[in-house]
PDB file of C-alpha atoms in Angstrom:
ATOM      1  CA  MET A   1     289.844-189.264  43.109  1.00  0.00           C
ATOM      2  CA  SER A   2     286.569-186.713  43.549  1.00  0.00           C
ATOM      3  CA  SER A   3     285.227-189.072  46.253  1.00  0.00           C
ATOM      4  CA  THR A   4     287.954-187.288  48.386  1.00  0.00           C
ATOM      5  CA  VAL A   5     287.161-183.941  47.979  1.00  0.00           C
ATOM      6  CA  ASP A   6     286.278-181.947  50.600  1.00  0.00           C
ATOM      7  CA  ALA A   7     283.609-179.621  49.421  1.00  0.00           C
ATOM      8  CA  ALA A   8     282.911-176.222  51.701  1.00  0.00           C
ATOM      9  CA  GLU A   9     280.040-175.648  49.439  1.00  0.00           C
ATOM     10  CA  THR A  10     277.788-176.762  46.335  1.00  0.00           C
ATOM     11  CA  LEU A  11     276.961-174.838  43.055  1.00  0.00           C
ATOM     12  CA  ASP A  12     273.665-176.707  41.900  1.00  0.00           C
ATOM     13  CA  VAL A  13     273.639-174.459  37.553  1.00  0.00           C
ATOM     14  CA  GLN A  14     271.936-177.575  36.289  1.00  0.00           C
ATOM     15  CA  GLY A  15     270.037-176.641  33.316  1.00  0.00           C
ATOM     16  CA  GLN A  16     271.940-173.687  33.047  1.00  0.00           C
ATOM     17  CA  ASN A  17     274.349-172.864  29.926  1.00  0.00           C
ATOM     18  CA  CYS A  18     276.659-170.106  28.690  1.00  0.00           C
ATOM     19  CA  PRO A  19     278.042-168.099  30.015  1.00  0.00           C
ATOM     20  CA  MET A  20     276.085-169.126  33.197  1.00  0.00           C
ATOM     21  CA  PRO A  21     278.379-171.745  34.752  1.00  0.00           C
ATOM     22  CA  VAL A  22     280.986-170.322  34.917  1.00  0.00           C
ATOM     23  CA  VAL A  23     280.015-166.864  36.094  1.00  0.00           C
ATOM     24  CA  LYS A  24     278.102-168.270  38.540  1.00  0.00           C
ATOM     25  CA  THR A  25     281.037-170.381  40.122  1.00  0.00           C
ATOM     26  CA  LYS A  26     283.060-167.425  39.972  1.00  0.00           C
ATOM     27  CA  GLN A  27     280.814-165.320  42.231  1.00  0.00           C
ATOM     28  CA  ALA A  28     280.202-168.890  44.612  1.00  0.00           C
ATOM     29  CA  VAL A  29     284.051-169.226  45.117  1.00  0.00           C
ATOM     30  CA  ASP A  30     284.008-165.621  45.693  1.00  0.00           C
ATOM     31  CA  GLU A  31     282.572-166.456  48.905  1.00  0.00           C
ATOM     32  CA  LEU A  32     284.337-168.963  50.137  1.00  0.00           C
ATOM     33  CA  ASP A  33     287.175-168.696  52.674  1.00  0.00           C
ATOM     34  CA  ALA A  34     290.878-168.910  50.845  1.00  0.00           C
ATOM     35  CA  ASP A  35     291.613-172.858  50.252  1.00  0.00           C
ATOM     36  CA  GLY A  36     287.845-173.546  50.714  1.00  0.00           C
ATOM     37  CA  VAL A  37     286.347-175.525  47.870  1.00  0.00           C
ATOM     38  CA  LEU A  38     283.587-174.996  45.746  1.00  0.00           C
ATOM     39  CA  GLU A  39     281.757-178.298  43.839  1.00  0.00           C
ATOM     40  CA  VAL A  40     279.772-176.995  41.021  1.00  0.00           C
ATOM     41  CA  LEU A  41     277.078-179.105  39.211  1.00  0.00           C
ATOM     42  CA  ALA A  42     276.662-178.186  35.710  1.00  0.00           C
ATOM     43  CA  THR A  43     274.691-180.343  32.510  1.00  0.00           C
ATOM     44  CA  ASP A  44     276.115-177.842  29.872  1.00  0.00           C
ATOM     45  CA  PRO A  45     279.088-180.059  28.280  1.00  0.00           C
ATOM     46  CA  GLY A  46     280.796-176.706  27.197  1.00  0.00           C
ATOM     47  CA  SER A  47     281.539-176.129  31.178  1.00  0.00           C
ATOM     48  CA  VAL A  48     284.310-178.809  31.483  1.00  0.00           C
ATOM     49  CA  SER A  49     286.685-176.728  29.027  1.00  0.00           C
ATOM     50  CA  ASP A  50     284.720-173.644  30.353  1.00  0.00           C
ATOM     51  CA  ILE A  51     285.663-173.754  33.766  1.00  0.00           C
ATOM     52  CA  ALA A  52     289.027-175.607  33.260  1.00  0.00           C
ATOM     53  CA  GLY A  53     290.239-172.542  31.077  1.00  0.00           C
ATOM     54  CA  TRP A  54     288.791-169.880  33.818  1.00  0.00           C
ATOM     55  CA  ALA A  55     290.582-171.527  36.949  1.00  0.00           C
ATOM     56  CA  GLU A  56     293.773-171.755  34.599  1.00  0.00           C
ATOM     57  CA  SER A  57     293.444-168.255  34.000  1.00  0.00           C
ATOM     58  CA  ALA A  58     293.376-167.140  37.443  1.00  0.00           C
ATOM     59  CA  ASP A  59     295.886-167.087  40.480  1.00  0.00           C
ATOM     60  CA  GLU A  60     292.899-167.057  43.236  1.00  0.00           C
ATOM     61  CA  PHE A  61     291.695-170.144  41.955  1.00  0.00           C
ATOM     62  CA  GLU A  62     292.664-173.492  40.944  1.00  0.00           C
ATOM     63  CA  LEU A  63     290.371-176.441  39.545  1.00  0.00           C
ATOM     64  CA  VAL A  64     291.415-179.489  42.159  1.00  0.00           C
ATOM     65  CA  ASP A  65     289.422-182.489  39.562  1.00  0.00           C
ATOM     66  CA  GLN A  66     286.658-182.680  37.449  1.00  0.00           C
ATOM     67  CA  SER A  67     284.732-185.714  36.562  1.00  0.00           C
ATOM     68  CA  GLU A  68     281.389-186.891  34.260  1.00  0.00           C
ATOM     69  CA  ASP A  69     278.406-189.182  35.910  1.00  0.00           C
ATOM     70  CA  GLY A  70     276.269-189.413  33.682  1.00  0.00           C
ATOM     71  CA  ASP A  71     274.393-186.029  32.202  1.00  0.00           C
ATOM     72  CA  ILE A  72     276.031-184.396  35.225  1.00  0.00           C
ATOM     73  CA  TYR A  73     279.556-182.466  34.985  1.00  0.00           C
ATOM     74  CA  ARG A  74     281.096-182.310  38.824  1.00  0.00           C
ATOM     75  CA  HIS A  75     284.099-179.564  38.961  1.00  0.00           C
ATOM     76  CA  TYR A  76     286.240-178.479  41.743  1.00  0.00           C
ATOM     77  CA  VAL A  77     287.360-174.855  42.545  1.00  0.00           C
ATOM     78  CA  ARG A  78     289.815-174.482  45.670  1.00  0.00           C
ATOM     79  CA  ARG A  79     290.374-170.942  46.242  1.00  0.00           C
ATOM     80  CA  THR A  80     293.677-170.312  47.272  1.00  0.00           C
ATOM     81  CA  ALA A  81     294.122-166.249  48.388  1.00  0.00           C
TER      82      ALA A  81
ATOM     83  CA  MET B   1     352.478-175.533  21.744  1.00  0.00           C
ATOM     84  CA  SER B   2     351.855-173.902  24.724  1.00  0.00           C
ATOM     85  CA  THR B   3     352.836-170.728  23.319  1.00  0.00           C
ATOM     86  CA  ASP B   4     349.985-169.348  22.203  1.00  0.00           C
ATOM     87  CA  THR B   5     348.047-169.841  26.044  1.00  0.00           C
ATOM     88  CA  PRO B   6     346.876-165.648  26.418  1.00  0.00           C
ATOM     89  CA  ALA B   7     348.682-164.548  29.633  1.00  0.00           C
ATOM     90  CA  GLY B   8     345.405-163.541  31.982  1.00  0.00           C
ATOM     91  CA  PRO B   9     344.482-160.028  31.594  1.00  0.00           C
ATOM     92  CA  THR B  10     344.578-158.125  34.772  1.00  0.00           C
ATOM     93  CA  ASP B  11     341.585-155.990  34.484  1.00  0.00           C
ATOM     94  CA  GLU B  12     339.223-159.126  34.284  1.00  0.00           C
ATOM     95  CA  PRO B  13     336.482-158.772  37.040  1.00  0.00           C
ATOM     96  CA  SER B  14     337.063-160.979  40.244  1.00  0.00           C
ATOM     97  CA  ARG B  15     334.282-163.092  40.707  1.00  0.00           C
ATOM     98  CA  ALA B  16     333.014-161.179  43.875  1.00  0.00           C
ATOM     99  CA  GLU B  17     332.099-158.197  41.110  1.00  0.00           C
ATOM    100  CA  LEU B  18     330.496-161.237  39.326  1.00  0.00           C
ATOM    101  CA  ALA B  19     328.363-162.198  42.208  1.00  0.00           C
ATOM    102  CA  ALA B  20     327.785-158.906  43.050  1.00  0.00           C
ATOM    103  CA  ARG B  21     326.515-157.869  38.873  1.00  0.00           C
ATOM    104  CA  VAL B  22     324.895-161.025  39.156  1.00  0.00           C
ATOM    105  CA  ALA B  23     322.946-160.049  42.043  1.00  0.00           C
ATOM    106  CA  GLU B  24     321.901-156.668  40.963  1.00  0.00           C
ATOM    107  CA  LEU B  25     320.588-158.497  37.707  1.00  0.00           C
ATOM    108  CA  GLU B  26     318.561-160.656  39.516  1.00  0.00           C
ATOM    109  CA  GLU B  27     317.458-157.811  41.790  1.00  0.00           C
ATOM    110  CA  GLU B  28     316.255-155.687  38.107  1.00  0.00           C
ATOM    111  CA  LEU B  29     314.514-159.221  36.861  1.00  0.00           C
ATOM    112  CA  ALA B  30     312.316-159.753  39.755  1.00  0.00           C
ATOM    113  CA  ASP B  31     311.193-156.114  39.366  1.00  0.00           C
ATOM    114  CA  LEU B  32     310.398-156.256  35.729  1.00  0.00           C
ATOM    115  CA  GLY B  33     308.343-159.891  37.625  1.00  0.00           C
ATOM    116  CA  GLU B  34     306.903-157.438  39.483  1.00  0.00           C
ATOM    117  CA  ASP B  35     305.791-154.749  36.831  1.00  0.00           C
ATOM    118  CA  VAL B  36     304.406-157.264  34.731  1.00  0.00           C
ATOM    119  CA  ALA B  37     302.060-158.787  37.367  1.00  0.00           C
ATOM    120  CA  ALA B  38     300.599-155.723  38.247  1.00  0.00           C
ATOM    121  CA  ALA B  39     300.002-155.030  34.471  1.00  0.00           C
ATOM    122  CA  GLN B  40     298.204-157.902  34.074  1.00  0.00           C
ATOM    123  CA  THR B  41     296.033-157.552  37.227  1.00  0.00           C
ATOM    124  CA  GLU B  42     294.087-154.328  35.529  1.00  0.00           C
ATOM    125  CA  GLU B  43     293.377-156.358  32.717  1.00  0.00           C
ATOM    126  CA  LYS B  44     291.195-154.471  30.753  1.00  0.00           C
ATOM    127  CA  MET B  45     288.210-155.044  27.688  1.00  0.00           C
ATOM    128  CA  VAL B  46     285.950-152.588  26.592  1.00  0.00           C
ATOM    129  CA  ILE B  47     283.164-153.538  23.977  1.00  0.00           C
ATOM    130  CA  VAL B  48     281.176-150.785  21.931  1.00  0.00           C
ATOM    131  CA  ALA B  49     277.234-152.596  21.075  1.00  0.00           C
ATOM    132  CA  THR B  50     275.699-150.576  18.308  1.00  0.00           C
ATOM    133  CA  GLN B  51     272.582-153.235  17.700  1.00  0.00           C
ATOM    134  CA  GLY B  52     269.714-154.419  19.093  1.00  0.00           C
ATOM    135  CA  THR B  53     267.989-157.052  17.710  1.00  0.00           C
ATOM    136  CA  LEU B  54     267.638-160.101  20.117  1.00  0.00           C
ATOM    137  CA  ASP B  55     270.216-161.890  18.453  1.00  0.00           C
ATOM    138  CA  MET B  56     272.967-159.122  18.498  1.00  0.00           C
ATOM    139  CA  ALA B  57     272.011-158.652  22.298  1.00  0.00           C
ATOM    140  CA  TYR B  58     273.493-161.995  23.391  1.00  0.00           C
ATOM    141  CA  PRO B  59     277.167-162.012  22.634  1.00  0.00           C
ATOM    142  CA  PRO B  60     278.568-158.397  24.478  1.00  0.00           C
ATOM    143  CA  LEU B  61     276.344-159.041  27.415  1.00  0.00           C
ATOM    144  CA  ILE B  62     277.594-162.953  27.899  1.00  0.00           C
ATOM    145  CA  LEU B  63     281.576-161.636  26.639  1.00  0.00           C
ATOM    146  CA  ALA B  64     280.991-159.190  29.133  1.00  0.00           C
ATOM    147  CA  SER B  65     279.930-161.336  32.402  1.00  0.00           C
ATOM    148  CA  THR B  66     282.602-164.234  31.286  1.00  0.00           C
ATOM    149  CA  ALA B  67     285.165-161.042  30.709  1.00  0.00           C
ATOM    150  CA  ALA B  68     284.468-160.113  34.739  1.00  0.00           C
ATOM    151  CA  ALA B  69     284.455-163.697  36.058  1.00  0.00           C
ATOM    152  CA  PHE B  70     288.395-163.640  34.550  1.00  0.00           C
ATOM    153  CA  GLY B  71     288.646-160.781  36.853  1.00  0.00           C
ATOM    154  CA  TYR B  72     288.812-158.189  33.299  1.00  0.00           C
ATOM    155  CA  ASP B  73     287.911-154.524  34.290  1.00  0.00           C
ATOM    156  CA  VAL B  74     284.746-154.560  31.785  1.00  0.00           C
ATOM    157  CA  THR B  75     283.073-151.866  29.589  1.00  0.00           C
ATOM    158  CA  VAL B  76     280.178-152.185  27.170  1.00  0.00           C
ATOM    159  CA  PHE B  77     279.355-148.752  25.474  1.00  0.00           C
ATOM    160  CA  HIS B  78     275.747-148.931  24.026  1.00  0.00           C
ATOM    161  CA  THR B  79     274.973-147.138  20.916  1.00  0.00           C
ATOM    162  CA  PHE B  80     272.260-146.616  18.107  1.00  0.00           C
ATOM    163  CA  TRP B  81     270.706-149.405  18.618  1.00  0.00           C
ATOM    164  CA  GLY B  82     273.095-150.548  20.906  1.00  0.00           C
ATOM    165  CA  LEU B  83     270.461-148.864  23.547  1.00  0.00           C
ATOM    166  CA  GLU B  84     267.606-150.997  23.258  1.00  0.00           C
ATOM    167  CA  ILE B  85     269.985-153.620  25.670  1.00  0.00           C
ATOM    168  CA  LEU B  86     269.730-151.330  28.451  1.00  0.00           C
ATOM    169  CA  HIS B  87     266.060-150.278  28.351  1.00  0.00           C
ATOM    170  CA  GLU B  88     263.732-150.940  30.898  1.00  0.00           C
ATOM    171  CA  ASP B  89     260.755-151.893  28.573  1.00  0.00           C
ATOM    172  CA  HIS B  90     262.405-152.738  25.423  1.00  0.00           C
ATOM    173  CA  ALA B  91     264.770-155.395  26.975  1.00  0.00           C
ATOM    174  CA  SER B  92     262.746-158.481  27.044  1.00  0.00           C
ATOM    175  CA  GLU B  93     260.509-157.399  23.489  1.00  0.00           C
ATOM    176  CA  LEU B  94     263.688-157.167  21.627  1.00  0.00           C
ATOM    177  CA  SER B  95     263.019-158.757  18.202  1.00  0.00           C
ATOM    178  CA  LEU B  96     264.701-160.712  14.967  1.00  0.00           C
ATOM    179  CA  SER B  97     263.524-160.257  11.558  1.00  0.00           C
ATOM    180  CA  ALA B  98     263.893-163.367   8.864  1.00  0.00           C
ATOM    181  CA  VAL B  99     264.240-160.286   6.372  1.00  0.00           C
ATOM    182  CA  GLY B 100     267.152-160.445   4.571  1.00  0.00           C
ATOM    183  CA  ASN B 101     268.324-163.292   7.198  1.00  0.00           C
ATOM    184  CA  PRO B 102     269.709-166.192   5.358  1.00  0.00           C
ATOM    185  CA  ASN B 103     269.750-168.099   8.570  1.00  0.00           C
ATOM    186  CA  LEU B 104     266.708-167.941   8.816  1.00  0.00           C
ATOM    187  CA  SER B 105     264.743-170.910   6.631  1.00  0.00           C
ATOM    188  CA  VAL B 106     261.701-168.068   5.784  1.00  0.00           C
ATOM    189  CA  PRO B 107     261.008-166.353   2.138  1.00  0.00           C
ATOM    190  CA  ASN B 108     262.092-163.287   2.100  1.00  0.00           C
ATOM    191  CA  ALA B 109     258.077-162.917   0.380  1.00  0.00           C
ATOM    192  CA  VAL B 110     256.625-164.610   3.112  1.00  0.00           C
ATOM    193  CA  ALA B 111     259.052-163.268   6.296  1.00  0.00           C
ATOM    194  CA  ALA B 112     257.829-159.896   4.729  1.00  0.00           C
ATOM    195  CA  LEU B 113     253.987-159.791   6.010  1.00  0.00           C
ATOM    196  CA  PRO B 114     252.875-158.034   8.785  1.00  0.00           C
ATOM    197  CA  GLY B 115     253.316-159.885  12.111  1.00  0.00           C
ATOM    198  CA  MET B 116     256.084-161.976  10.880  1.00  0.00           C
ATOM    199  CA  ASP B 117     258.782-160.239  12.798  1.00  0.00           C
ATOM    200  CA  ALA B 118     256.701-160.593  15.874  1.00  0.00           C
ATOM    201  CA  VAL B 119     256.296-164.578  14.546  1.00  0.00           C
ATOM    202  CA  THR B 120     260.561-165.232  14.529  1.00  0.00           C
ATOM    203  CA  SER B 121     261.111-163.234  17.471  1.00  0.00           C
ATOM    204  CA  ARG B 122     258.680-165.024  19.384  1.00  0.00           C
ATOM    205  CA  MET B 123     260.027-168.385  17.390  1.00  0.00           C
ATOM    206  CA  MET B 124     263.868-167.708  19.058  1.00  0.00           C
ATOM    207  CA  ARG B 125     262.626-166.451  22.647  1.00  0.00           C
ATOM    208  CA  GLN B 126     260.955-169.723  22.928  1.00  0.00           C
ATOM    209  CA  LYS B 127     263.770-171.313  21.389  1.00  0.00           C
ATOM    210  CA  ILE B 128     265.957-169.517  24.073  1.00  0.00           C
ATOM    211  CA  ASP B 129     263.796-170.348  26.695  1.00  0.00           C
ATOM    212  CA  ASP B 130     263.341-174.006  25.737  1.00  0.00           C
ATOM    213  CA  GLU B 131     267.488-174.262  25.727  1.00  0.00           C
ATOM    214  CA  ASN B 132     268.149-173.348  29.376  1.00  0.00           C
ATOM    215  CA  VAL B 133     270.234-169.688  27.461  1.00  0.00           C
ATOM    216  CA  ALA B 134     269.474-167.187  29.885  1.00  0.00           C
ATOM    217  CA  SER B 135     267.295-164.027  28.728  1.00  0.00           C
ATOM    218  CA  VAL B 136     268.878-160.635  28.450  1.00  0.00           C
ATOM    219  CA  GLU B 137     267.451-159.342  30.909  1.00  0.00           C
ATOM    220  CA  GLU B 138     269.251-162.127  33.220  1.00  0.00           C
ATOM    221  CA  LEU B 139     272.504-161.313  31.443  1.00  0.00           C
ATOM    222  CA  ILE B 140     271.978-157.179  32.272  1.00  0.00           C
ATOM    223  CA  GLN B 141     271.683-157.562  35.544  1.00  0.00           C
ATOM    224  CA  THR B 142     274.285-160.632  36.314  1.00  0.00           C
ATOM    225  CA  SER B 143     276.238-158.496  34.364  1.00  0.00           C
ATOM    226  CA  LEU B 144     275.980-155.201  36.860  1.00  0.00           C
ATOM    227  CA  ASP B 145     276.119-157.488  39.986  1.00  0.00           C
ATOM    228  CA  THR B 146     279.742-158.306  38.833  1.00  0.00           C
ATOM    229  CA  GLY B 147     280.729-154.761  38.199  1.00  0.00           C
ATOM    230  CA  VAL B 148     280.453-154.556  34.381  1.00  0.00           C
ATOM    231  CA  ASP B 149     279.781-151.036  34.206  1.00  0.00           C
ATOM    232  CA  LEU B 150     276.843-150.790  31.219  1.00  0.00           C
ATOM    233  CA  GLN B 151     277.366-146.958  29.744  1.00  0.00           C
ATOM    234  CA  ALA B 152     274.807-145.574  28.114  1.00  0.00           C
ATOM    235  CA  CYS B 153     276.181-142.806  25.050  1.00  0.00           C
ATOM    236  CA  GLN B 154     274.504-139.657  25.495  1.00  0.00           C
ATOM    237  CA  MET B 155     274.484-138.305  22.001  1.00  0.00           C
ATOM    238  CA  THR B 156     272.030-140.976  20.821  1.00  0.00           C
ATOM    239  CA  MET B 157     269.769-141.343  24.096  1.00  0.00           C
ATOM    240  CA  GLU B 158     268.839-137.495  23.401  1.00  0.00           C
ATOM    241  CA  LEU B 159     268.400-138.745  18.700  1.00  0.00           C
ATOM    242  CA  PHE B 160     266.105-141.408  20.644  1.00  0.00           C
ATOM    243  CA  ASP B 161     264.639-139.188  23.262  1.00  0.00           C
ATOM    244  CA  TYR B 162     265.454-141.506  25.910  1.00  0.00           C
ATOM    245  CA  GLU B 163     265.173-140.678  29.268  1.00  0.00           C
ATOM    246  CA  GLU B 164     268.025-141.548  31.681  1.00  0.00           C
ATOM    247  CA  THR B 165     265.137-143.243  33.744  1.00  0.00           C
ATOM    248  CA  ALA B 166     263.888-145.522  31.080  1.00  0.00           C
ATOM    249  CA  PHE B 167     267.600-147.685  31.525  1.00  0.00           C
ATOM    250  CA  PHE B 168     267.728-150.198  34.337  1.00  0.00           C
ATOM    251  CA  GLU B 169     269.639-149.229  37.397  1.00  0.00           C
ATOM    252  CA  GLY B 170     273.005-149.257  37.749  1.00  0.00           C
ATOM    253  CA  VAL B 171     273.518-148.222  33.820  1.00  0.00           C
ATOM    254  CA  THR B 172     276.186-145.249  33.308  1.00  0.00           C
ATOM    255  CA  THR B 173     274.544-142.152  31.296  1.00  0.00           C
ATOM    256  CA  GLY B 174     276.164-138.848  30.614  1.00  0.00           C
ATOM    257  CA  VAL B 175     279.083-140.585  28.557  1.00  0.00           C
ATOM    258  CA  GLY B 176     280.441-140.140  25.330  1.00  0.00           C
ATOM    259  CA  ALA B 177     282.425-140.519  22.505  1.00  0.00           C
ATOM    260  CA  ALA B 178     285.861-139.447  23.998  1.00  0.00           C
ATOM    261  CA  THR B 179     285.212-141.265  27.383  1.00  0.00           C
ATOM    262  CA  ALA B 180     284.996-144.393  25.114  1.00  0.00           C
ATOM    263  CA  PHE B 181     287.579-143.765  23.404  1.00  0.00           C
ATOM    264  CA  GLN B 182     289.588-143.319  26.267  1.00  0.00           C
ATOM    265  CA  GLU B 183     288.283-147.045  27.975  1.00  0.00           C
ATOM    266  CA  MET B 184     289.393-148.400  24.388  1.00  0.00           C
ATOM    267  CA  ALA B 185     292.858-146.568  24.635  1.00  0.00           C
ATOM    268  CA  GLU B 186     293.858-148.529  27.663  1.00  0.00           C
ATOM    269  CA  ALA B 187     292.057-151.432  26.935  1.00  0.00           C
ATOM    270  CA  ASP B 188     293.616-155.273  26.902  1.00  0.00           C
ATOM    271  CA  ILE B 189     290.872-155.622  24.620  1.00  0.00           C
ATOM    272  CA  GLN B 190     288.603-153.956  22.235  1.00  0.00           C
ATOM    273  CA  LEU B 191     285.508-155.609  20.010  1.00  0.00           C
ATOM    274  CA  LEU B 192     282.613-153.767  18.188  1.00  0.00           C
ATOM    275  CA  VAL B 193     279.481-155.259  18.213  1.00  0.00           C
TER     276      VAL B 193
END
């Protein structure tokens, strides 16, 4: 599934810890046009639960996909409005 | 057998009247839904930060920047030692004591020796850096950038002789307990750290 996601931008937060993956994802996705998808590359294992929970609670964003590739967690977040 | 079948009362609402009533109720429900949605978009969190040690500087800053990412209107009211977090020269030098801290495996008799607080603090700072945890200054900047209102209590500023210029740019000064209380009364989440 993840290979079919066409991301407009990529945010690299590898090496950064809580709360930065969520905080920086929000800042980056705010910059996107409606329907744009942000790809987030993280190494923080907590980012899986944190980004999913954050996206679920937000009206204007949605989680498209999450995958684990070795030590790297890939998150795809779409701006819906 | 059929005699106990009640005759239909003549004042029973007609189908059209019932339909109108349903439409009216649906409209009321939609209005309520809008009110609830409006209330939810104005979610607010207030944290009162009273501690100025390296470890205690983190929880308010992490929660504040996270809540801002969730779209919350966030205020952190810094009072007493909490002011140290906002002090431009002190924020990078917050310290930690092993005395009376059972979480740090240093006996009190050793921890009380001169210079030990500096050693403990340096070790903690190194650990924070090694684990790629954001610095206090970085979290302050991120909080300010994402619209968190970092407030410095006026009374403790005067108590500690701190000028407004001693704090990071963007910190709100000239606020007291009444302002903090008013914001707490309106908030969905209130925390004392």
